[in-house]
Amino acid sequence: MADSASLSRAEVAAVIDHTLLAPEATLADVAALVEEARALGVYAICVSPSMLPVRAPGLVLATVAGFPSGKHHSLVKGAEARLAVDQGAAEVDMVIDVGAALAGEYNAVLADIVTVREAIADRAVLKVIIESAALPDDAIVEVCRVAERAGADFVKTSTGFHPAGGASAHAVRLMAETVGGRLGIKASGGIRTAEAAAELIAAGATRLGLSKSRAVLEGFPA
């Protein structure tokens, strides 16, 4: 386990997407998220596309597409992502069709990602959620390669909603080895302690998706 004392609170805050994707979230909850994010000094907030537009001065605004199942038509994902960018999103976290990846249908996964990439062009950062806990290692590697070919900017472990689980240091390490620093690595899903966050950063995560940002950051030295 990585030592959380070797990272400062500010260093970790600078790579956090402070996240609110609960189905029951309200506009008041989003406003509270923005205020907390600004107080914590995090990099970005991530909210559901139905909550856009959101006024969040000083913060990067991220959203999701095809969330959380990934079982949306590619054109629907693309339209959702494009509308979100039109409404101010600077980053889009899209979910792949996990079943296609499990079946080895990597050309279908490629086409899915390309559709979203083309829909938003270079107007926003594209992160590809691969649901790593649901995939064997060989599929994790192949999906990361496909995401790079499709023009993604990041690969991301998890939605945080899949019953298979969330981020693991093993998956992050495998993803980092595969994309070799050419893409960012976002670890998300089930990260609730400073120790877990530090371990994922040590494994290669360059961004963290957290809904419990304050609790995690309190475990790092100020």
Short mmCIF file of C-alpha atoms in Angstrom, two decimals, residues 112-221:
data_model
loop_
_atom_site.label_atom_id
_atom_site.label_comp_id
_atom_site.label_asym_id
_atom_site.label_seq_id
_atom_site.Cartn_x
_atom_site.Cartn_y
_atom_site.Cartn_z
CA ASP A 112 -18.60 3.17 -30.34
CA ILE A 113 -15.74 5.33 -29.06
CA VAL A 114 -15.04 6.85 -32.48
CA THR A 115 -18.69 7.91 -32.74
CA VAL A 116 -18.44 9.89 -29.51
CA ARG A 117 -15.02 11.28 -30.40
CA GLU A 118 -16.32 12.54 -33.71
CA ALA A 119 -19.45 13.96 -32.09
CA ILE A 120 -17.45 16.22 -29.77
CA ALA A 121 -14.36 16.57 -32.00
CA ASP A 122 -11.61 18.39 -30.11
CA ARG A 123 -14.02 20.51 -28.09
CA ALA A 124 -13.73 18.37 -24.96
CA VAL A 125 -11.57 15.76 -23.25
CA LEU A 126 -12.87 12.23 -23.84
CA LYS A 127 -12.50 9.62 -21.10
CA VAL A 128 -13.46 6.02 -21.84
CA ILE A 129 -14.92 4.00 -18.95
CA ILE A 130 -13.98 0.35 -19.48
CA GLU A 131 -15.54 -1.17 -16.32
CA SER A 132 -12.27 -2.93 -15.50
CA ALA A 133 -13.64 -5.04 -12.63
CA ALA A 134 -15.95 -6.80 -15.09
CA LEU A 135 -13.18 -7.58 -17.62
CA PRO A 136 -10.34 -10.13 -17.65
CA ASP A 137 -6.83 -8.73 -18.00
CA ASP A 138 -6.53 -9.45 -21.73
CA ALA A 139 -9.75 -7.53 -22.41
CA ILE A 140 -8.57 -4.60 -20.29
CA VAL A 141 -5.45 -4.40 -22.41
CA GLU A 142 -7.31 -4.66 -25.72
CA VAL A 143 -9.95 -2.09 -24.77
CA CYS A 144 -7.23 0.35 -23.72
CA ARG A 145 -5.51 -0.14 -27.07
CA VAL A 146 -8.82 0.40 -28.86
CA ALA A 147 -9.51 3.56 -26.86
CA GLU A 148 -6.13 4.95 -27.87
CA ARG A 149 -6.76 4.12 -31.53
CA ALA A 150 -10.14 5.84 -31.32
CA GLY A 151 -8.59 9.08 -30.12
CA ALA A 152 -9.55 9.00 -26.43
CA ASP A 153 -7.67 11.20 -23.99
CA PHE A 154 -8.14 8.98 -20.92
CA VAL A 155 -9.10 5.45 -20.02
CA LYS A 156 -11.12 5.12 -16.82
CA THR A 157 -11.61 2.10 -14.62
CA SER A 158 -15.24 2.17 -13.57
CA THR A 159 -18.64 3.80 -13.33
CA GLY A 160 -18.87 2.96 -9.65
CA PHE A 161 -22.28 1.40 -10.32
CA HIS A 162 -21.28 -2.07 -11.59
CA PRO A 163 -21.76 -4.98 -9.17
CA ALA A 164 -18.33 -6.37 -10.13
CA GLY A 165 -16.69 -3.50 -8.25
CA GLY A 166 -14.69 -0.36 -8.84
CA ALA A 167 -11.07 0.66 -9.22
CA SER A 168 -8.18 -1.62 -8.29
CA ALA A 169 -4.45 -0.96 -8.26
CA HIS A 170 -3.95 -4.04 -10.44
CA ALA A 171 -6.26 -2.71 -13.17
CA VAL A 172 -4.76 0.78 -13.02
CA ARG A 173 -1.25 -0.66 -13.31
CA LEU A 174 -2.28 -2.75 -16.32
CA MET A 175 -3.96 0.21 -17.99
CA ALA A 176 -0.94 2.44 -17.36
CA GLU A 177 1.42 -0.14 -18.81
CA THR A 178 -0.76 -0.45 -21.90
CA VAL A 179 -1.17 3.23 -22.77
CA GLY A 180 2.35 4.12 -21.68
CA GLY A 181 1.73 7.71 -20.64
CA ARG A 182 0.10 8.58 -23.95
CA LEU A 183 -3.35 8.66 -22.33
CA GLY A 184 -4.39 9.66 -18.86
CA ILE A 185 -5.64 7.06 -16.39
CA LYS A 186 -8.70 7.83 -14.28
CA ALA A 187 -9.40 5.61 -11.30
CA SER A 188 -12.97 5.73 -10.08
CA GLY A 189 -15.36 3.61 -8.09
CA GLY A 190 -15.16 2.69 -4.40
CA ILE A 191 -12.26 5.01 -3.48
CA ARG A 192 -13.09 6.08 0.06
CA THR A 193 -9.78 6.41 1.92
CA ALA A 194 -6.53 8.30 1.53
CA GLU A 195 -4.64 5.00 1.53
CA ALA A 196 -6.68 3.68 -1.41
CA ALA A 197 -6.24 6.93 -3.32
CA ALA A 198 -2.47 6.93 -2.71
CA GLU A 199 -2.18 3.32 -3.85
CA LEU A 200 -4.02 4.08 -7.10
CA ILE A 201 -1.87 7.14 -7.79
CA ALA A 202 1.25 5.04 -7.18
CA ALA A 203 -0.11 2.45 -9.64
CA GLY A 204 -0.39 5.08 -12.36
CA ALA A 205 -3.67 6.96 -11.92
CA THR A 206 -3.42 10.56 -13.16
CA ARG A 207 -7.00 11.44 -12.20
CA LEU A 208 -9.33 10.24 -9.43
CA GLY A 209 -13.12 10.19 -9.56
CA LEU A 210 -14.39 10.62 -5.99
CA SER A 211 -17.76 11.22 -4.40
CA LYS A 212 -16.16 11.28 -0.91
CA SER A 213 -13.45 13.80 -1.74
CA ARG A 214 -13.41 15.57 1.61
CA ALA A 215 -12.98 12.36 3.60
CA VAL A 216 -10.20 11.17 1.29
CA LEU A 217 -8.35 14.49 1.32
CA GLU A 218 -8.45 14.71 5.12
CA GLY A 219 -6.17 11.65 5.14
CA PHE A 220 -3.39 13.58 3.41
CA PRO A 221 -1.12 16.09 5.14
#
